[in-house]
Coordinates of C-alpha atoms in Angstrom, one line a residue:
M718 CA -169.2 -60.3 -96.4
T719 CA -169.4 -56.5 -96.1
E720 CA -166.4 -54.4 -96.9
G721 CA -165.8 -53.6 -93.2
N722 CA -165.5 -57.3 -92.5
F723 CA -162.7 -57.9 -94.9
V724 CA -159.5 -57.6 -92.8
D725 CA -156.2 -58.5 -94.4
Y726 CA -153.7 -56.8 -92.1
V727 CA -153.5 -57.0 -88.3
K728 CA -150.8 -56.4 -85.6
V729 CA -150.8 -58.9 -82.8
H730 CA -148.9 -59.1 -79.4
V731 CA -148.0 -62.6 -78.3
T732 CA -146.6 -63.8 -75.0
S733 CA -145.5 -67.4 -74.4
G734 CA -145.7 -69.1 -71.0
K735 CA -143.0 -69.1 -68.4
G736 CA -141.4 -72.4 -67.4
G737 CA -142.3 -73.8 -64.0
Q738 CA -139.7 -73.8 -61.2
G739 CA -137.9 -76.9 -60.2
S740 CA -138.7 -78.3 -56.7
K741 CA -136.2 -78.3 -53.8
H742 CA -138.1 -81.0 -51.9
M743 CA -136.4 -83.4 -49.6
R744 CA -137.8 -86.9 -49.2
R745 CA -139.6 -87.3 -45.8
E746 CA -141.1 -90.6 -45.1
K747 CA -141.5 -92.8 -42.0
Y748 CA -138.7 -95.3 -41.5
I749 CA -136.6 -93.6 -44.2
P750 CA -134.4 -91.1 -42.4
K751 CA -132.4 -88.7 -44.6
G752 CA -134.3 -89.7 -47.8
G753 CA -132.4 -87.2 -49.8
P754 CA -133.5 -84.8 -52.6
D755 CA -136.6 -85.8 -54.6
G756 CA -137.7 -82.5 -56.2
G757 CA -139.2 -82.7 -59.7
D758 CA -138.7 -80.5 -62.7
G759 CA -140.9 -77.6 -63.6
G760 CA -143.3 -77.9 -66.6
R761 CA -142.7 -76.2 -70.0
G762 CA -144.5 -72.9 -70.6
G763 CA -147.1 -72.8 -73.3
H764 CA -146.2 -72.0 -76.9
V765 CA -148.1 -69.5 -79.1
I766 CA -148.7 -71.3 -82.4
I767 CA -150.0 -69.9 -85.8
K768 CA -152.2 -72.5 -87.5
A769 CA -153.6 -72.4 -91.1
N770 CA -157.3 -73.0 -91.5
K771 CA -158.8 -73.4 -95.0
N772 CA -162.3 -72.4 -93.7
L773 CA -161.1 -68.9 -93.0
W774 CA -161.1 -66.2 -95.7
T775 CA -160.1 -63.1 -93.8
L776 CA -158.4 -62.0 -90.5
Y777 CA -161.6 -60.4 -89.3
H778 CA -161.8 -62.7 -86.2
L779 CA -158.5 -61.0 -85.0
K780 CA -159.8 -57.5 -85.4
F781 CA -160.8 -57.1 -81.8
K782 CA -158.5 -59.6 -80.1
R783 CA -154.9 -58.5 -80.4
H784 CA -153.2 -60.0 -77.4
F785 CA -152.5 -63.8 -77.0
K786 CA -150.9 -65.2 -73.8
A787 CA -150.1 -68.8 -73.2
E788 CA -150.2 -70.5 -69.8
H789 CA -147.2 -70.8 -67.5
G790 CA -145.8 -74.2 -66.7
E791 CA -146.6 -75.7 -63.2
H792 CA -143.8 -76.0 -60.6
G793 CA -142.2 -79.4 -59.9
S794 CA -143.2 -81.2 -56.7
K795 CA -142.1 -84.1 -54.5
Q796 CA -141.3 -87.6 -55.5
T797 CA -139.6 -86.2 -58.7
S798 CA -143.0 -85.2 -60.1
T799 CA -142.7 -83.0 -63.1
G800 CA -145.1 -80.0 -63.3
A801 CA -147.7 -79.9 -66.0
D802 CA -146.9 -78.0 -69.2
G803 CA -148.7 -74.8 -69.8
A804 CA -151.5 -74.9 -72.4
D805 CA -150.5 -73.8 -75.9
V806 CA -152.4 -70.9 -77.5
Y807 CA -153.4 -71.3 -81.2
I808 CA -154.0 -68.3 -83.6
E809 CA -155.9 -69.6 -86.6
V810 CA -155.4 -67.7 -89.9
P811 CA -156.5 -68.2 -93.6
L812 CA -154.3 -69.9 -96.1
G813 CA -151.9 -67.5 -97.7
T814 CA -151.1 -65.6 -94.5
V815 CA -147.6 -64.1 -94.2
V816 CA -146.2 -63.5 -90.7
R817 CA -143.7 -60.7 -90.2
D818 CA -141.7 -59.3 -87.3
K819 CA -143.1 -55.9 -86.5
E820 CA -139.7 -54.3 -85.6
T821 CA -137.6 -55.5 -88.5
E822 CA -140.4 -56.1 -91.1
E823 CA -138.7 -59.5 -91.8
I824 CA -140.9 -62.3 -93.1
L825 CA -140.7 -65.1 -90.5
F826 CA -142.8 -67.6 -92.4
E827 CA -146.0 -68.1 -94.4
L828 CA -148.7 -70.7 -94.2
T829 CA -150.2 -72.1 -97.4
E830 CA -151.4 -75.6 -96.4
D831 CA -154.5 -76.5 -94.3
G832 CA -153.5 -77.5 -90.8
E833 CA -149.9 -76.2 -91.1
E834 CA -148.5 -75.0 -87.8
Q835 CA -145.6 -72.8 -86.9
I836 CA -144.5 -71.8 -83.4
I837 CA -144.2 -68.0 -83.2
A838 CA -143.2 -67.8 -79.5
K839 CA -141.7 -70.8 -77.7
G840 CA -142.7 -71.4 -74.1
G841 CA -139.9 -71.2 -71.5
R842 CA -138.2 -74.4 -70.4
G843 CA -139.1 -75.7 -66.9
G844 CA -136.3 -75.6 -64.3
L845 CA -134.6 -78.7 -63.0
G846 CA -135.5 -80.0 -59.6
N847 CA -132.8 -80.6 -56.9
A848 CA -132.9 -84.4 -57.6
H849 CA -130.7 -83.6 -60.7
F850 CA -128.0 -82.0 -58.6
K851 CA -127.2 -84.8 -56.1
T852 CA -123.7 -86.2 -56.3
A853 CA -121.5 -88.3 -54.1
T854 CA -120.0 -85.2 -52.6
N855 CA -123.2 -83.1 -52.6
Q856 CA -125.9 -85.5 -51.3
T857 CA -128.4 -82.9 -50.1
P858 CA -128.6 -80.0 -52.6
R859 CA -131.1 -77.5 -51.4
Y860 CA -131.4 -75.6 -54.6
S861 CA -133.1 -75.9 -58.0
Q862 CA -133.4 -74.1 -61.3
P863 CA -136.0 -71.4 -61.9
G864 CA -138.1 -71.7 -65.1
E865 CA -137.1 -69.8 -68.2
E866 CA -139.1 -66.6 -69.0
G867 CA -141.5 -66.7 -71.8
I868 CA -141.1 -64.7 -75.0
E869 CA -143.0 -61.5 -75.9
A870 CA -143.2 -60.4 -79.5
D871 CA -145.2 -58.0 -81.8
I872 CA -146.0 -59.6 -85.1
I873 CA -147.8 -58.6 -88.2
L874 CA -150.3 -61.0 -90.0
E875 CA -150.7 -60.1 -93.6
L876 CA -153.2 -62.0 -95.8
K877 CA -152.4 -62.6 -99.5
I878 CA -155.4 -64.1 -101.3
L879 CA -154.8 -67.4 -103.1
A880 CA -156.5 -67.4 -106.5
D881 CA -155.7 -68.8 -110.0
V882 CA -156.6 -65.6 -111.8
G883 CA -156.3 -62.0 -110.6
L884 CA -158.2 -59.2 -112.3
V885 CA -156.1 -56.1 -112.8
G886 CA -157.3 -52.8 -114.1
F887 CA -158.1 -49.1 -113.5
P888 CA -161.1 -48.2 -111.4
N889 CA -164.4 -48.7 -113.3
A890 CA -162.8 -51.0 -115.9
G891 CA -165.6 -53.6 -115.5
K892 CA -163.8 -56.1 -113.2
S893 CA -166.6 -56.5 -110.7
T894 CA -169.2 -56.9 -113.6
L895 CA -167.1 -59.6 -115.2
L896 CA -166.7 -61.4 -111.9
S897 CA -170.5 -61.3 -111.3
V898 CA -171.2 -62.7 -114.8
I899 CA -168.6 -65.6 -114.9
T900 CA -169.0 -66.6 -111.3
A901 CA -171.7 -66.7 -108.6
A902 CA -170.1 -63.8 -106.7
K903 CA -172.2 -60.7 -106.0
P904 CA -169.7 -57.8 -105.7
K905 CA -170.9 -54.2 -105.4
I906 CA -171.3 -52.7 -108.9
A907 CA -171.9 -49.0 -109.5
N908 CA -171.0 -46.3 -112.1
Y909 CA -168.3 -44.6 -110.1
E910 CA -164.6 -45.2 -109.3
F911 CA -163.4 -47.3 -106.4
T912 CA -166.7 -49.1 -106.0
T913 CA -164.7 -52.2 -104.9
L914 CA -163.0 -51.6 -101.6
K915 CA -162.1 -55.2 -100.9
P916 CA -161.0 -58.1 -103.0
N917 CA -163.8 -60.4 -104.1
L918 CA -163.4 -64.1 -104.9
G919 CA -165.5 -66.1 -107.3
I920 CA -165.3 -69.7 -108.6
V921 CA -165.7 -70.1 -112.4
N922 CA -167.5 -73.3 -113.5
Y923 CA -165.7 -74.6 -116.6
R924 CA -166.4 -77.5 -118.9
D925 CA -166.7 -81.1 -117.5
Y926 CA -167.2 -79.8 -113.9
K927 CA -163.7 -78.1 -113.8
T928 CA -163.3 -74.9 -111.8
F929 CA -160.8 -72.2 -111.2
V930 CA -160.8 -69.2 -108.8
V931 CA -160.8 -65.6 -109.9
A932 CA -160.0 -62.6 -107.6
D933 CA -161.3 -59.1 -108.3
I934 CA -158.7 -56.7 -107.0
P935 CA -159.7 -53.1 -106.2
G936 CA -158.7 -50.6 -108.9
I937 CA -155.1 -49.6 -109.4
I938 CA -154.2 -46.0 -110.4
E939 CA -151.0 -44.5 -111.6
G940 CA -148.8 -44.0 -108.6
A941 CA -150.4 -46.9 -106.6
A942 CA -147.0 -48.4 -105.8
E943 CA -146.1 -45.1 -104.0
G944 CA -149.4 -45.2 -102.0
K945 CA -151.8 -43.2 -104.2
G946 CA -155.4 -44.3 -104.3
I947 CA -156.4 -47.5 -102.5
G948 CA -155.0 -50.1 -104.9
H949 CA -151.6 -50.1 -103.3
R950 CA -153.2 -51.7 -100.2
F951 CA -154.2 -54.7 -102.3
L952 CA -151.2 -55.1 -104.6
R953 CA -150.0 -57.8 -102.2
H954 CA -153.0 -60.0 -103.2
I955 CA -151.8 -60.1 -106.8
E956 CA -148.6 -61.9 -105.7
R957 CA -150.6 -65.1 -105.0
N958 CA -152.3 -65.2 -108.5
S959 CA -150.7 -67.5 -111.1
T960 CA -152.3 -65.6 -114.0
L961 CA -153.1 -61.9 -114.4
L962 CA -156.1 -60.8 -116.5
F963 CA -155.7 -57.1 -117.4
L964 CA -159.0 -55.4 -118.1
V965 CA -158.9 -52.2 -120.2
P966 CA -162.2 -50.6 -121.3
A967 CA -162.8 -50.3 -125.1
D968 CA -163.5 -46.6 -124.7
A969 CA -160.1 -45.9 -123.1
P970 CA -158.2 -43.0 -124.9
D971 CA -155.2 -45.4 -125.5
I972 CA -155.6 -49.1 -124.6
K973 CA -151.9 -49.9 -124.9
E974 CA -150.9 -46.9 -122.7
Q975 CA -153.3 -48.0 -120.0
Y976 CA -151.9 -51.5 -120.1
D977 CA -148.3 -50.2 -119.8
I978 CA -149.2 -48.0 -116.8
L979 CA -150.7 -51.1 -115.0
V980 CA -147.7 -53.2 -115.8
D981 CA -145.3 -50.5 -114.6
E982 CA -147.2 -50.2 -111.3
L983 CA -146.8 -53.9 -110.8
R984 CA -143.1 -53.8 -111.7
R985 CA -142.5 -51.0 -109.2
Y986 CA -144.2 -52.8 -106.5
N987 CA -142.6 -56.2 -107.1
P988 CA -140.7 -57.0 -110.3
Q989 CA -141.4 -60.7 -109.9
L990 CA -145.0 -60.0 -110.8
L991 CA -144.0 -59.6 -114.4
D992 CA -143.0 -63.2 -114.5
K993 CA -146.6 -64.3 -114.3
E994 CA -148.7 -65.3 -117.3
R995 CA -150.8 -62.4 -118.7
L996 CA -153.9 -62.0 -120.8
V997 CA -155.5 -58.7 -121.9
A998 CA -159.3 -58.4 -122.1
I999 CA -160.7 -55.3 -123.7
S1000 CA -164.0 -54.9 -121.8
K1001 CA -167.2 -53.0 -122.8
S1002 CA -166.6 -54.0 -126.4
D1003 CA -170.4 -54.2 -127.1
M1004 CA -169.9 -50.4 -127.9
L1005 CA -167.8 -51.4 -130.9
D1006 CA -169.2 -52.5 -134.3
D1007 CA -167.4 -55.1 -136.4
E1008 CA -165.7 -52.5 -138.6
L1009 CA -164.3 -50.6 -135.7
K1010 CA -163.1 -53.8 -134.0
A1011 CA -161.3 -54.8 -137.2
E1012 CA -159.5 -51.4 -137.3
M1013 CA -158.5 -51.7 -133.6
K1014 CA -157.2 -55.2 -134.1
K1015 CA -154.8 -54.0 -136.8
I1016 CA -153.4 -51.5 -134.4
L1017 CA -153.4 -53.8 -131.3
D1018 CA -151.7 -56.7 -133.2
K1019 CA -148.7 -54.4 -133.7
Q1020 CA -148.8 -53.0 -130.1
F1021 CA -149.4 -56.3 -128.2
K1022 CA -146.7 -58.4 -129.8
G1023 CA -146.6 -61.8 -128.0
I1024 CA -149.3 -60.7 -125.5
P1025 CA -152.7 -62.4 -126.1
Y1026 CA -155.7 -60.2 -126.1
L1027 CA -159.4 -60.5 -126.9
F1028 CA -162.6 -58.4 -126.9
I1029 CA -165.3 -59.1 -124.3
S1030 CA -168.5 -57.6 -123.0
S1031 CA -169.8 -58.8 -119.6
V1032 CA -173.2 -57.1 -120.1
A1033 CA -173.8 -58.4 -123.6
Q1034 CA -172.2 -61.8 -122.8
Q1035 CA -169.8 -61.5 -125.7
G1036 CA -166.4 -63.3 -125.8
L1037 CA -166.8 -64.9 -122.3
T1038 CA -166.6 -68.5 -123.5
E1039 CA -163.4 -67.7 -125.4
L1040 CA -162.1 -65.9 -122.3
K1041 CA -162.7 -69.0 -120.1
D1042 CA -161.0 -71.2 -122.7
K1043 CA -157.9 -69.0 -122.9
L1044 CA -157.6 -68.7 -119.1
W1045 CA -158.0 -72.5 -118.7
A1046 CA -155.3 -73.1 -121.3
I1047 CA -152.9 -70.7 -119.6
L1048 CA -153.6 -72.2 -116.2
N1049 CA -153.0 -75.8 -117.4

Protein backbone atom coordinates (compact mmCIF):
# COMPACT_ATOMS: atom_id res chain seq x y z
CA MET A 1 0.00 0.00 0.00
CA THR A 2 1.44 3.37 -0.95
CA GLU A 3 1.62 6.23 1.52
CA GLY A 4 -1.10 8.12 -0.35
CA ASN A 5 -3.44 5.17 0.07
CA PHE A 6 -3.22 5.14 3.85
CA VAL A 7 -6.15 7.19 5.13
CA ASP A 8 -6.89 7.22 8.86
CA TYR A 9 -9.10 10.33 9.18
CA VAL A 10 -12.17 11.27 7.14
CA LYS A 11 -15.19 13.54 7.55
CA VAL A 12 -18.49 12.11 6.35
CA HIS A 13 -21.99 13.59 5.91
CA VAL A 14 -24.84 11.15 6.60
CA THR A 15 -28.58 11.49 6.01
CA SER A 16 -31.13 8.91 7.15
CA GLY A 17 -34.37 8.31 5.27
CA LYS A 18 -37.64 10.09 5.91
CA GLY A 19 -40.57 8.01 7.16
CA GLY A 20 -43.42 7.33 4.74
CA GLN A 21 -46.74 9.15 5.14
CA GLY A 22 -49.76 7.31 6.51
CA SER A 23 -52.66 6.76 4.10
CA LYS A 24 -56.06 8.54 4.33
CA HIS A 25 -57.79 5.92 2.20
CA MET A 26 -61.48 5.06 2.66
CA ARG A 27 -62.64 1.54 1.90
CA ARG A 28 -64.57 1.44 -1.39
CA GLU A 29 -65.88 -1.96 -2.45
CA LYS A 30 -68.98 -3.22 -4.18
CA TYR A 31 -71.79 -4.16 -1.81
CA ILE A 32 -69.95 -2.58 1.14
CA PRO A 33 -71.27 0.96 1.45
CA LYS A 34 -69.47 3.26 3.87
CA GLY A 35 -66.61 0.82 4.40
CA GLY A 36 -64.78 3.26 6.66
CA PRO A 37 -61.09 4.15 6.91
CA ASP A 38 -58.53 1.54 5.87
CA GLY A 39 -55.40 3.61 5.35
CA GLY A 40 -52.13 1.87 6.23
CA ASP A 41 -49.02 3.18 8.00
CA GLY A 42 -46.01 4.61 6.25
CA GLY A 43 -42.74 2.66 6.22
CA ARG A 44 -39.69 3.53 8.31
CA GLY A 45 -36.94 5.56 6.70
CA GLY A 46 -33.59 3.82 6.18
CA HIS A 47 -30.88 3.94 8.85
CA VAL A 48 -27.25 4.86 8.25
CA ILE A 49 -25.18 2.16 9.96
CA ILE A 50 -21.45 1.94 10.70
CA LYS A 51 -20.17 -1.65 10.42
CA ALA A 52 -16.75 -3.06 11.36
CA ASN A 53 -14.97 -5.19 8.77
CA LYS A 54 -11.79 -7.09 9.72
CA ASN A 55 -10.69 -7.21 6.07
CA LEU A 56 -10.23 -3.43 5.92
CA TRP A 57 -6.98 -1.81 7.11
CA THR A 58 -7.57 1.83 6.17
CA LEU A 59 -10.33 4.36 5.44
CA TYR A 60 -9.08 4.83 1.88
CA HIS A 61 -12.38 3.57 0.38
CA LEU A 62 -14.10 6.61 1.96
CA LYS A 63 -11.62 9.13 0.58
CA PHE A 64 -13.72 10.00 -2.47
CA LYS A 65 -17.21 9.19 -1.13
CA ARG A 66 -18.16 11.51 1.68
CA HIS A 67 -21.99 11.59 1.46
CA PHE A 68 -24.24 8.70 2.47
CA LYS A 69 -28.03 8.93 2.14
CA ALA A 70 -30.52 6.21 3.08
CA GLU A 71 -33.81 5.63 1.23
CA HIS A 72 -37.12 7.14 2.32
CA GLY A 73 -39.92 4.90 3.59
CA GLU A 74 -42.83 4.19 1.25
CA HIS A 75 -46.26 5.71 1.91
CA GLY A 76 -49.04 3.58 3.39
CA SER A 77 -51.86 2.41 1.10
CA LYS A 78 -55.35 0.94 1.14
CA GLN A 79 -56.46 -2.18 3.01
CA THR A 80 -54.23 -1.10 5.91
CA SER A 81 -51.13 -1.96 3.87
CA THR A 82 -47.97 -0.67 5.50
CA GLY A 83 -45.43 0.99 3.20
CA ALA A 84 -42.05 -0.65 2.67
CA ASP A 85 -39.17 0.44 4.91
CA GLY A 86 -36.41 2.45 3.27
CA ALA A 87 -33.20 0.54 2.55
CA ASP A 88 -30.45 0.99 5.15
CA VAL A 89 -27.02 2.28 4.12
CA TYR A 90 -23.90 0.63 5.56
CA ILE A 91 -20.53 2.35 5.97
CA GLU A 92 -17.85 -0.31 6.47
CA VAL A 93 -14.77 0.63 8.48
CA PRO A 94 -11.68 -1.19 9.83
CA LEU A 95 -11.50 -2.49 13.39
CA GLY A 96 -10.32 0.20 15.78
CA THR A 97 -12.32 3.03 14.17
CA VAL A 98 -13.56 5.77 16.48
CA VAL A 99 -16.66 7.76 15.46
CA ARG A 100 -16.90 11.39 16.60
CA ASP A 101 -19.49 14.14 16.28
CA LYS A 102 -17.92 16.82 14.10
CA GLU A 103 -19.52 19.74 15.94
CA THR A 104 -18.80 18.73 19.54
CA GLU A 105 -15.76 16.42 18.97
CA GLU A 106 -17.52 14.00 21.33
CA ILE A 107 -16.71 10.30 20.85
CA LEU A 108 -19.99 8.58 19.98
CA PHE A 109 -18.67 5.00 19.89
CA GLU A 110 -15.84 2.84 18.60
CA LEU A 111 -15.87 -0.49 16.79
CA THR A 112 -13.39 -3.18 17.76
CA GLU A 113 -15.10 -6.47 16.79
CA ASP A 114 -15.68 -7.85 13.31
CA GLY A 115 -19.30 -7.46 12.20
CA GLU A 116 -20.14 -5.00 14.99
CA GLU A 117 -22.82 -2.49 13.90
CA GLN A 118 -23.88 0.87 15.29
CA ILE A 119 -26.66 3.12 13.95
CA ILE A 120 -25.24 6.59 13.41
CA ALA A 121 -28.46 8.14 11.99
CA LYS A 122 -31.87 6.57 12.65
CA GLY A 123 -34.47 6.64 9.91
CA GLY A 124 -37.67 8.61 10.55
CA ARG A 125 -40.71 6.70 11.79
CA GLY A 126 -43.55 6.13 9.35
CA GLY A 127 -46.80 8.06 9.92
CA LEU A 128 -49.96 6.31 11.13
CA GLY A 129 -52.74 5.74 8.63
CA ASN A 130 -56.30 6.95 9.27
CA ALA A 131 -57.36 3.44 10.31
CA HIS A 132 -55.68 4.15 13.67
CA PHE A 133 -57.85 7.16 14.37
CA LYS A 134 -61.35 5.73 13.96
CA THR A 135 -63.49 5.77 17.08
CA ALA A 136 -67.14 5.37 17.92
CA THR A 137 -67.60 9.13 17.67
CA ASN A 138 -65.18 9.69 14.76
CA GLN A 139 -65.96 6.89 12.34
CA THR A 140 -64.55 8.49 9.19
CA PRO A 141 -61.28 10.27 10.03
CA ARG A 142 -59.93 11.86 6.87
CA TYR A 143 -56.47 12.57 8.20
CA SER A 144 -53.24 10.66 8.85
CA GLN A 145 -49.77 11.33 10.18
CA PRO A 146 -46.89 12.50 8.02
CA GLY A 147 -43.66 10.54 8.32
CA GLU A 148 -40.85 11.80 10.55
CA GLU A 149 -37.96 13.59 8.91
CA GLY A 150 -34.62 11.85 8.64
CA ILE A 151 -31.49 12.92 10.53
CA GLU A 152 -28.54 14.77 8.98
CA ALA A 153 -25.19 14.69 10.70
CA ASP A 154 -21.52 15.36 10.07
CA ILE A 155 -19.25 12.79 11.64
CA ILE A 156 -15.53 12.10 11.84
CA LEU A 157 -14.13 8.60 11.35
CA GLU A 158 -10.75 8.18 13.00
CA LEU A 159 -8.76 4.97 12.67
CA LYS A 160 -6.55 3.79 15.53
CA ILE A 161 -4.44 0.81 14.51
CA LEU A 162 -4.82 -2.35 16.59
CA ALA A 163 -1.40 -3.91 17.24
CA ASP A 164 0.31 -5.75 20.10
CA VAL A 165 3.54 -3.74 19.98
CA GLY A 166 4.06 -0.15 18.86
CA LEU A 167 7.52 1.09 17.82
CA VAL A 168 8.19 4.54 19.26
CA GLY A 169 11.25 6.62 18.45
CA PHE A 170 12.75 9.68 16.84
CA PRO A 171 12.98 9.83 13.04
CA ASN A 172 15.76 7.64 11.63
CA ALA A 173 16.04 5.56 14.82
CA GLY A 174 15.81 2.29 12.86
CA LYS A 175 12.13 1.43 13.41
CA SER A 176 11.38 0.54 9.78
CA THR A 177 14.59 -1.49 9.48
CA LEU A 178 13.68 -3.49 12.59
CA LEU A 179 10.15 -4.12 11.26
CA SER A 180 11.53 -5.33 7.92
CA VAL A 181 13.89 -7.78 9.67
CA ILE A 182 11.56 -9.35 12.25
CA THR A 183 8.47 -9.44 9.99
CA ALA A 184 7.69 -9.84 6.29
CA ALA A 185 6.68 -6.18 5.98
CA LYS A 186 8.53 -4.07 3.40
CA PRO A 187 8.44 -0.49 4.66
CA LYS A 188 10.31 2.29 2.89
CA ILE A 189 13.84 2.60 4.32
CA ALA A 190 16.28 5.44 3.58
CA ASN A 191 18.98 7.43 5.34
CA TYR A 192 16.96 10.57 6.02
CA GLU A 193 14.37 11.66 8.54
CA PHE A 194 10.62 11.11 8.12
CA THR A 195 11.09 8.30 5.61
CA THR A 196 7.99 6.69 7.12
CA LEU A 197 4.89 8.76 6.39
CA LYS A 198 2.28 6.17 7.37
CA PRO A 199 2.10 3.43 10.01
CA ASN A 200 3.24 0.01 8.83
CA LEU A 201 2.07 -3.28 10.28
CA GLY A 202 4.00 -6.54 10.40
CA ILE A 203 3.37 -9.98 11.92
CA VAL A 204 6.24 -11.49 13.93
CA ASN A 205 6.54 -15.27 13.71
CA TYR A 206 7.52 -16.53 17.16
CA ARG A 207 8.30 -20.02 18.44
CA ASP A 208 5.77 -22.86 18.01
CA TYR A 209 3.83 -20.98 15.33
CA LYS A 210 2.89 -18.17 17.71
CA THR A 211 2.58 -14.66 16.29
CA PHE A 212 2.12 -11.07 17.40
CA VAL A 213 1.58 -7.82 15.51
CA VAL A 214 4.05 -4.90 15.47
CA ALA A 215 3.21 -1.39 14.26
CA ASP A 216 5.89 1.00 12.97
CA ILE A 217 4.70 4.50 13.91
CA PRO A 218 6.16 7.51 12.01
CA GLY A 219 8.91 9.30 13.92
CA ILE A 220 8.05 11.56 16.84
CA ILE A 221 10.00 14.75 17.55
CA GLU A 222 10.06 17.04 20.56
CA GLY A 223 6.88 19.12 20.46
CA ALA A 224 4.88 16.53 18.53
CA ALA A 225 2.00 16.76 21.03
CA GLU A 226 1.64 20.44 20.04
CA GLY A 227 1.64 19.62 16.34
CA LYS A 228 5.33 19.82 15.40
CA GLY A 229 6.60 17.43 12.73
CA ILE A 230 4.26 14.72 11.48
CA GLY A 231 4.35 12.36 14.45
CA HIS A 232 1.43 14.08 16.19
CA ARG A 233 -0.88 12.85 13.40
CA PHE A 234 -0.06 9.28 14.35
CA LEU A 235 0.13 9.45 18.14
CA ARG A 236 -3.47 8.18 18.17
CA HIS A 237 -2.29 4.82 16.81
CA ILE A 238 -0.13 4.25 19.90
CA GLU A 239 -3.29 4.27 22.04
CA ARG A 240 -4.25 0.85 20.67
CA ASN A 241 -0.89 -0.88 21.33
CA SER A 242 -0.64 -2.96 24.49
CA THR A 243 3.17 -2.68 24.66
CA LEU A 244 5.46 0.17 23.61
CA LEU A 245 8.95 -0.60 22.27
CA PHE A 246 11.11 2.52 22.45
CA LEU A 247 13.95 2.60 19.92
CA VAL A 248 16.93 4.82 20.70
CA PRO A 249 20.03 4.63 18.45
CA ALA A 250 23.32 3.74 20.12
CA ASP A 251 24.98 6.84 18.65
CA ALA A 252 22.51 9.21 20.34
CA PRO A 253 24.23 11.96 22.40
CA ASP A 254 22.23 10.95 25.50
CA ILE A 255 20.16 7.75 25.35
CA LYS A 256 18.20 8.39 28.57
CA GLU A 257 17.43 11.98 27.55
CA GLN A 258 15.99 10.86 24.20
CA TYR A 259 13.87 8.27 25.98
CA ASP A 260 12.61 10.89 28.46
CA ILE A 261 11.62 13.24 25.60
CA LEU A 262 9.61 10.47 23.91
CA VAL A 263 7.87 9.54 27.16
CA ASP A 264 7.07 13.21 27.84
CA GLU A 265 5.48 13.62 24.39
CA LEU A 266 3.26 10.61 25.04
CA ARG A 267 2.33 11.97 28.46
CA ARG A 268 1.36 15.36 27.03
CA TYR A 269 -0.73 13.74 24.33
CA ASN A 270 -2.49 11.22 26.61
CA PRO A 271 -1.28 10.45 30.17
CA GLN A 272 -2.91 7.00 30.00
CA LEU A 273 -0.25 5.93 27.50
CA LEU A 274 2.25 5.79 30.36
CA ASP A 275 0.28 2.91 31.91
CA LYS A 276 1.33 0.61 29.06
CA GLU A 277 4.18 -1.88 29.32
CA ARG A 278 7.49 -0.51 28.05
CA LEU A 279 10.72 -1.93 26.69
CA VAL A 280 13.75 0.05 25.48
CA ALA A 281 15.83 -1.24 22.56
CA ILE A 282 19.13 0.47 21.84
CA SER A 283 19.39 0.10 18.06
CA LYS A 284 22.41 0.22 15.75
CA SER A 285 24.49 -1.39 18.52
CA ASP A 286 26.70 -3.19 15.98
CA MET A 287 28.76 0.03 16.12
CA LEU A 288 29.70 -0.77 19.72
CA ASP A 289 32.42 -3.17 20.81
CA ASP A 290 32.07 -5.32 23.93
CA GLU A 291 34.10 -2.96 26.11
CA LEU A 292 32.00 0.06 25.18
CA LYS A 293 28.79 -1.91 25.73
CA ALA A 294 29.95 -2.89 29.22
CA GLU A 295 30.66 0.76 30.10
CA MET A 296 27.28 1.87 28.74
CA LYS A 297 25.48 -0.85 30.71
CA LYS A 298 26.93 0.47 33.98
CA ILE A 299 25.50 3.90 33.22
CA LEU A 300 22.18 2.65 31.83
CA ASP A 301 21.57 0.31 34.79
CA LYS A 302 21.51 3.38 37.04
CA GLN A 303 19.42 5.49 34.63
CA PHE A 304 16.84 2.86 33.58
CA LYS A 305 15.82 1.69 37.05
CA GLY A 306 12.97 -0.81 36.67
CA ILE A 307 12.74 -0.27 32.90
CA PRO A 308 13.99 -3.26 30.86
CA TYR A 309 16.41 -2.48 28.03
CA LEU A 310 18.62 -4.39 25.62
CA PHE A 311 21.07 -3.82 22.78
CA ILE A 312 20.01 -4.82 19.26
CA SER A 313 21.20 -4.45 15.68
CA SER A 314 18.72 -5.05 12.87
CA VAL A 315 21.40 -5.00 10.16
CA ALA A 316 23.78 -7.39 11.97
CA GLN A 317 20.87 -9.52 13.34
CA GLN A 318 22.10 -9.08 16.90
CA GLY A 319 19.83 -9.38 19.94
CA LEU A 320 16.66 -9.97 17.89
CA THR A 321 15.85 -13.37 19.39
CA GLU A 322 16.20 -11.93 22.89
CA LEU A 323 14.00 -8.99 21.82
CA LYS A 324 11.23 -11.34 20.61
CA ASP A 325 11.48 -13.37 23.84
CA LYS A 326 11.11 -10.27 25.98
CA LEU A 327 8.21 -8.91 23.95
CA TRP A 328 6.39 -12.25 24.08
CA ALA A 329 6.93 -12.45 27.85
CA ILE A 330 5.51 -8.93 28.31
CA LEU A 331 2.54 -9.61 26.03
CA ASN A 332 1.68 -12.83 27.85
